[in-house]
mmCIF file with all atom_site columns, C-alpha atoms in Angstrom:
data_model
loop_
_atom_site.group_PDB
_atom_site.id
_atom_site.type_symbol
_atom_site.label_atom_id
_atom_site.label_alt_id
_atom_site.label_comp_id
_atom_site.label_asym_id
_atom_site.label_entity_id
_atom_site.label_seq_id
_atom_site.pdbx_PDB_ins_code
_atom_site.Cartn_x
_atom_site.Cartn_y
_atom_site.Cartn_z
_atom_site.occupancy
_atom_site.B_iso_or_equiv
_atom_site.pdbx_formal_charge
_atom_site.auth_seq_id
_atom_site.auth_comp_id
_atom_site.auth_asym_id
_atom_site.auth_atom_id
_atom_site.pdbx_PDB_model_num
ATOM 1   C CA . MET A 1 1   ? 28.189  4.236   -11.076 1.00 0.00 ? 189 MET A CA 1
ATOM 2   C CA . SER A 1 2   ? 28.114  0.494   -11.677 1.00 0.00 ? 190 SER A CA 1
ATOM 3   C CA . VAL A 1 3   ? 25.590  -1.502  -13.780 1.00 0.00 ? 191 VAL A CA 1
ATOM 4   C CA . SER A 1 4   ? 24.136  -3.214  -10.700 1.00 0.00 ? 192 SER A CA 1
ATOM 5   C CA . SER A 1 5   ? 23.451  0.049   -8.957  1.00 0.00 ? 193 SER A CA 1
ATOM 6   C CA . GLU A 1 6   ? 21.797  1.359   -12.064 1.00 0.00 ? 194 GLU A CA 1
ATOM 7   C CA . ILE A 1 7   ? 19.611  -1.704  -12.130 1.00 0.00 ? 195 ILE A CA 1
ATOM 8   C CA . SER A 1 8   ? 18.595  -1.390  -8.556  1.00 0.00 ? 196 SER A CA 1
ATOM 9   C CA . ILE A 1 9   ? 17.741  2.278   -9.041  1.00 0.00 ? 197 ILE A CA 1
ATOM 10  C CA . PHE A 1 10  ? 15.556  1.271   -12.122 1.00 0.00 ? 198 PHE A CA 1
ATOM 11  C CA . VAL A 1 11  ? 13.860  -1.707  -10.074 1.00 0.00 ? 199 VAL A CA 1
ATOM 12  C CA . ALA A 1 12  ? 13.201  0.833   -7.238  1.00 0.00 ? 200 ALA A CA 1
ATOM 13  C CA . GLY A 1 13  ? 11.599  3.199   -9.662  1.00 0.00 ? 201 GLY A CA 1
ATOM 14  C CA . VAL A 1 14  ? 9.372   0.543   -11.140 1.00 0.00 ? 202 VAL A CA 1
ATOM 15  C CA . LEU A 1 15  ? 8.324   -0.569  -7.755  1.00 0.00 ? 203 LEU A CA 1
ATOM 16  C CA . CYS A 1 16  ? 7.653   2.957   -6.722  1.00 0.00 ? 204 CYS A CA 1
ATOM 17  C CA . GLY A 1 17  ? 5.513   3.328   -9.833  1.00 0.00 ? 205 GLY A CA 1
ATOM 18  C CA . GLY A 1 18  ? 3.594   0.114   -9.166  1.00 0.00 ? 206 GLY A CA 1
ATOM 19  C CA . HIS A 1 19  ? 2.678   1.264   -5.676  1.00 0.00 ? 207 HIS A CA 1
ATOM 20  C CA . ALA A 1 20  ? 1.535   4.583   -6.967  1.00 0.00 ? 208 ALA A CA 1
ATOM 21  C CA . ILE A 1 21  ? -0.571  2.880   -9.559  1.00 0.00 ? 209 ILE A CA 1
ATOM 22  C CA . ALA A 1 22  ? -2.125  0.556   -6.947  1.00 0.00 ? 210 ALA A CA 1
ATOM 23  C CA . ALA A 1 23  ? -2.653  3.603   -4.710  1.00 0.00 ? 211 ALA A CA 1
ATOM 24  C CA . ALA A 1 24  ? -4.482  5.532   -7.548  1.00 0.00 ? 212 ALA A CA 1
ATOM 25  C CA . PHE A 1 25  ? -6.567  2.323   -8.329  1.00 0.00 ? 213 PHE A CA 1
ATOM 26  C CA . PHE A 1 26  ? -7.855  2.082   -4.675  1.00 0.00 ? 214 PHE A CA 1
ATOM 27  C CA . LEU A 1 27  ? -8.290  5.787   -4.551  1.00 0.00 ? 215 LEU A CA 1
ATOM 28  C CA . ARG A 1 28  ? -10.607 5.767   -7.593  1.00 0.00 ? 216 ARG A CA 1
ATOM 29  C CA . PHE A 1 29  ? -12.674 2.956   -6.069  1.00 0.00 ? 217 PHE A CA 1
ATOM 30  C CA . TRP A 1 30  ? -12.843 4.753   -2.662  1.00 0.00 ? 218 TRP A CA 1
ATOM 31  C CA . GLN A 1 31  ? -14.183 7.899   -4.633  1.00 0.00 ? 219 GLN A CA 1
ATOM 32  C CA . ARG A 1 32  ? -16.928 5.896   -6.202  1.00 0.00 ? 220 ARG A CA 1
ATOM 33  C CA . THR A 1 33  ? -18.049 3.990   -3.130  1.00 0.00 ? 221 THR A CA 1
ATOM 34  C CA . ARG A 1 34  ? -16.728 5.943   -0.107  1.00 0.00 ? 222 ARG A CA 1
ATOM 35  C CA . ASP A 1 35  ? -15.898 2.585   1.312   1.00 0.00 ? 223 ASP A CA 1
ATOM 36  C CA . ARG A 1 36  ? -13.392 2.847   4.019   1.00 0.00 ? 224 ARG A CA 1
ATOM 37  C CA . PHE A 1 37  ? -11.491 -0.264  2.938   1.00 0.00 ? 225 PHE A CA 1
ATOM 38  C CA . PHE A 1 38  ? -10.371 1.261   -0.489  1.00 0.00 ? 226 PHE A CA 1
ATOM 39  C CA . GLY A 1 39  ? -9.371  4.543   1.307   1.00 0.00 ? 227 GLY A CA 1
ATOM 40  C CA . VAL A 1 40  ? -7.220  2.831   3.761   1.00 0.00 ? 228 VAL A CA 1
ATOM 41  C CA . PHE A 1 41  ? -5.521  0.569   1.109   1.00 0.00 ? 229 PHE A CA 1
ATOM 42  C CA . SER A 1 42  ? -4.953  3.713   -1.062  1.00 0.00 ? 230 SER A CA 1
ATOM 43  C CA . ALA A 1 43  ? -3.216  5.353   1.877   1.00 0.00 ? 231 ALA A CA 1
ATOM 44  C CA . ALA A 1 44  ? -1.089  2.109   2.564   1.00 0.00 ? 232 ALA A CA 1
ATOM 45  C CA . PHE A 1 45  ? 0.087   1.978   -0.950  1.00 0.00 ? 233 PHE A CA 1
ATOM 46  C CA . TRP A 1 46  ? 1.066   5.647   -0.994  1.00 0.00 ? 234 TRP A CA 1
ATOM 47  C CA . LEU A 1 47  ? 3.205   4.913   2.157   1.00 0.00 ? 235 LEU A CA 1
ATOM 48  C CA . LEU A 1 48  ? 4.798   2.166   0.281   1.00 0.00 ? 236 LEU A CA 1
ATOM 49  C CA . ALA A 1 49  ? 5.430   4.307   -2.717  1.00 0.00 ? 237 ALA A CA 1
ATOM 50  C CA . VAL A 1 50  ? 6.953   7.105   -0.651  1.00 0.00 ? 238 VAL A CA 1
ATOM 51  C CA . ASN A 1 51  ? 9.160   4.344   1.195   1.00 0.00 ? 239 ASN A CA 1
ATOM 52  C CA . GLN A 1 52  ? 10.345  3.125   -2.124  1.00 0.00 ? 240 GLN A CA 1
ATOM 53  C CA . LEU A 1 53  ? 11.097  6.637   -3.461  1.00 0.00 ? 241 LEU A CA 1
ATOM 54  C CA . VAL A 1 54  ? 13.098  7.405   -0.384  1.00 0.00 ? 242 VAL A CA 1
ATOM 55  C CA . ALA A 1 55  ? 14.917  4.218   -0.445  1.00 0.00 ? 243 ALA A CA 1
ATOM 56  C CA . SER A 1 56  ? 15.863  4.694   -4.139  1.00 0.00 ? 244 SER A CA 1
ATOM 57  C CA . PHE A 1 57  ? 17.765  7.914   -3.314  1.00 0.00 ? 245 PHE A CA 1
ATOM 58  C CA . GLU A 1 58  ? 19.654  6.345   -0.447  1.00 0.00 ? 246 GLU A CA 1
ATOM 59  C CA . ARG A 1 59  ? 22.411  4.621   -2.137  1.00 0.00 ? 247 ARG A CA 1
ATOM 60  C CA . SER A 1 60  ? 24.370  3.345   0.821   1.00 0.00 ? 248 SER A CA 1
ATOM 61  C CA . THR A 1 61  ? 21.822  1.463   2.948   1.00 0.00 ? 249 THR A CA 1
ATOM 62  C CA . HIS A 1 62  ? 19.285  0.453   0.388   1.00 0.00 ? 250 HIS A CA 1
ATOM 63  C CA . GLY A 1 63  ? 16.278  1.072   2.898   1.00 0.00 ? 251 GLY A CA 1
ATOM 64  C CA . GLU A 1 64  ? 17.856  -0.724  5.861   1.00 0.00 ? 252 GLU A CA 1
ATOM 65  C CA . GLU A 1 65  ? 17.442  2.084   8.485   1.00 0.00 ? 253 GLU A CA 1
ATOM 66  C CA . PRO A 1 66  ? 14.526  2.014   10.964  1.00 0.00 ? 254 PRO A CA 1
ATOM 67  C CA . GLY A 1 67  ? 12.536  4.892   9.396   1.00 0.00 ? 255 GLY A CA 1
ATOM 68  C CA . ALA A 1 68  ? 12.128  2.806   6.243   1.00 0.00 ? 256 ALA A CA 1
ATOM 69  C CA . TYR A 1 69  ? 10.994  -0.282  8.259   1.00 0.00 ? 257 TYR A CA 1
ATOM 70  C CA . LEU A 1 70  ? 8.457   1.920   10.140  1.00 0.00 ? 258 LEU A CA 1
ATOM 71  C CA . LEU A 1 71  ? 6.873   3.244   7.011   1.00 0.00 ? 259 LEU A CA 1
ATOM 72  C CA . ARG A 1 72  ? 6.463   -0.352  5.660   1.00 0.00 ? 260 ARG A CA 1
ATOM 73  C CA . LEU A 1 73  ? 5.225   -1.520  9.081   1.00 0.00 ? 261 LEU A CA 1
ATOM 74  C CA . LEU A 1 74  ? 2.742   1.200   9.272   1.00 0.00 ? 262 LEU A CA 1
ATOM 75  C CA . ALA A 1 75  ? 1.596   0.358   5.658   1.00 0.00 ? 263 ALA A CA 1
ATOM 76  C CA . PHE A 1 76  ? 1.006   -3.198  6.419   1.00 0.00 ? 264 PHE A CA 1
ATOM 77  C CA . ILE A 1 77  ? -0.689  -2.427  9.673   1.00 0.00 ? 265 ILE A CA 1
ATOM 78  C CA . LEU A 1 78  ? -3.047  -0.350  7.769   1.00 0.00 ? 266 LEU A CA 1
ATOM 79  C CA . MET A 1 79  ? -3.929  -3.072  5.349   1.00 0.00 ? 267 MET A CA 1
ATOM 80  C CA . VAL A 1 80  ? -4.357  -5.576  8.287   1.00 0.00 ? 268 VAL A CA 1
ATOM 81  C CA . VAL A 1 81  ? -6.762  -3.153  9.991   1.00 0.00 ? 269 VAL A CA 1
ATOM 82  C CA . ALA A 1 82  ? -8.737  -2.408  6.802   1.00 0.00 ? 270 ALA A CA 1
ATOM 83  C CA . VAL A 1 83  ? -9.243  -6.171  6.123   1.00 0.00 ? 271 VAL A CA 1
ATOM 84  C CA . ALA A 1 84  ? -10.247 -6.774  9.748   1.00 0.00 ? 272 ALA A CA 1
ATOM 85  C CA . ASP A 1 85  ? -12.597 -3.830  9.688   1.00 0.00 ? 273 ASP A CA 1
ATOM 86  C CA . LYS A 1 86  ? -14.189 -5.030  6.593   1.00 0.00 ? 274 LYS A CA 1
ATOM 87  C CA . ASN A 1 87  ? -14.568 -8.462  7.883   1.00 0.00 ? 275 ASN A CA 1
ATOM 88  C CA . LEU A 1 88  ? -15.983 -7.405  11.281  1.00 0.00 ? 276 LEU A CA 1
ATOM 89  C CA . ALA A 1 89  ? -18.495 -5.114  9.593   1.00 0.00 ? 277 ALA A CA 1
ATOM 90  C CA . GLY A 1 90  ? -19.859 -8.045  7.539   1.00 0.00 ? 278 GLY A CA 1
ATOM 91  C CA . ALA A 1 91  ? -20.300 -10.228 10.633  1.00 0.00 ? 279 ALA A CA 1
ATOM 92  C CA . SER A 1 92  ? -23.005 -8.198  12.349  1.00 0.00 ? 280 SER A CA 1
ATOM 93  C CA . PRO A 1 93  ? -25.700 -10.202 13.787  1.00 0.00 ? 281 PRO A CA 1
ATOM 94  C CA . GLY A 1 94  ? -28.487 -8.668  11.754  1.00 0.00 ? 282 GLY A CA 1
ATOM 95  C CA . ARG A 1 95  ? -26.878 -9.499  8.464   1.00 0.00 ? 283 ARG A CA 1
ATOM 96  C CA . ARG A 1 96  ? -27.574 -12.831 6.598   1.00 0.00 ? 284 ARG A CA 1
ATOM 97  C CA . ARG A 1 97  ? -24.854 -14.684 4.937   1.00 0.00 ? 285 ARG A CA 1
ATOM 98  C CA . PRO A 1 98  ? -25.390 -15.755 1.425   1.00 0.00 ? 286 PRO A CA 1
ATOM 99  C CA . GLU A 1 99  ? -26.261 -19.506 0.976   1.00 0.00 ? 287 GLU A CA 1
ATOM 100 C CA . ALA A 1 100 ? -23.764 -21.647 -0.835  1.00 0.00 ? 288 ALA A CA 1
#
């Protein structure tokens, strides 16, 4: 095993841990508030953590196969849907916007 492959495995582990920490962070806020936004973001970051974990065990392709792209795409689509849902919920006609 070369030094560069050991470093790439280490970096993949750090990224996986970072995604898992972010997922736990959003899960904690979802448990407190039951806001859908935090639940969806938690799910998206868990998908990214799983994707990084799988990619770290694949030494030959480094996550370049279609399955890895689909997991990342699903995670980012979830994030976009959560942000859009949050913004559309705040734009209801009966709700006043705060004055600047």
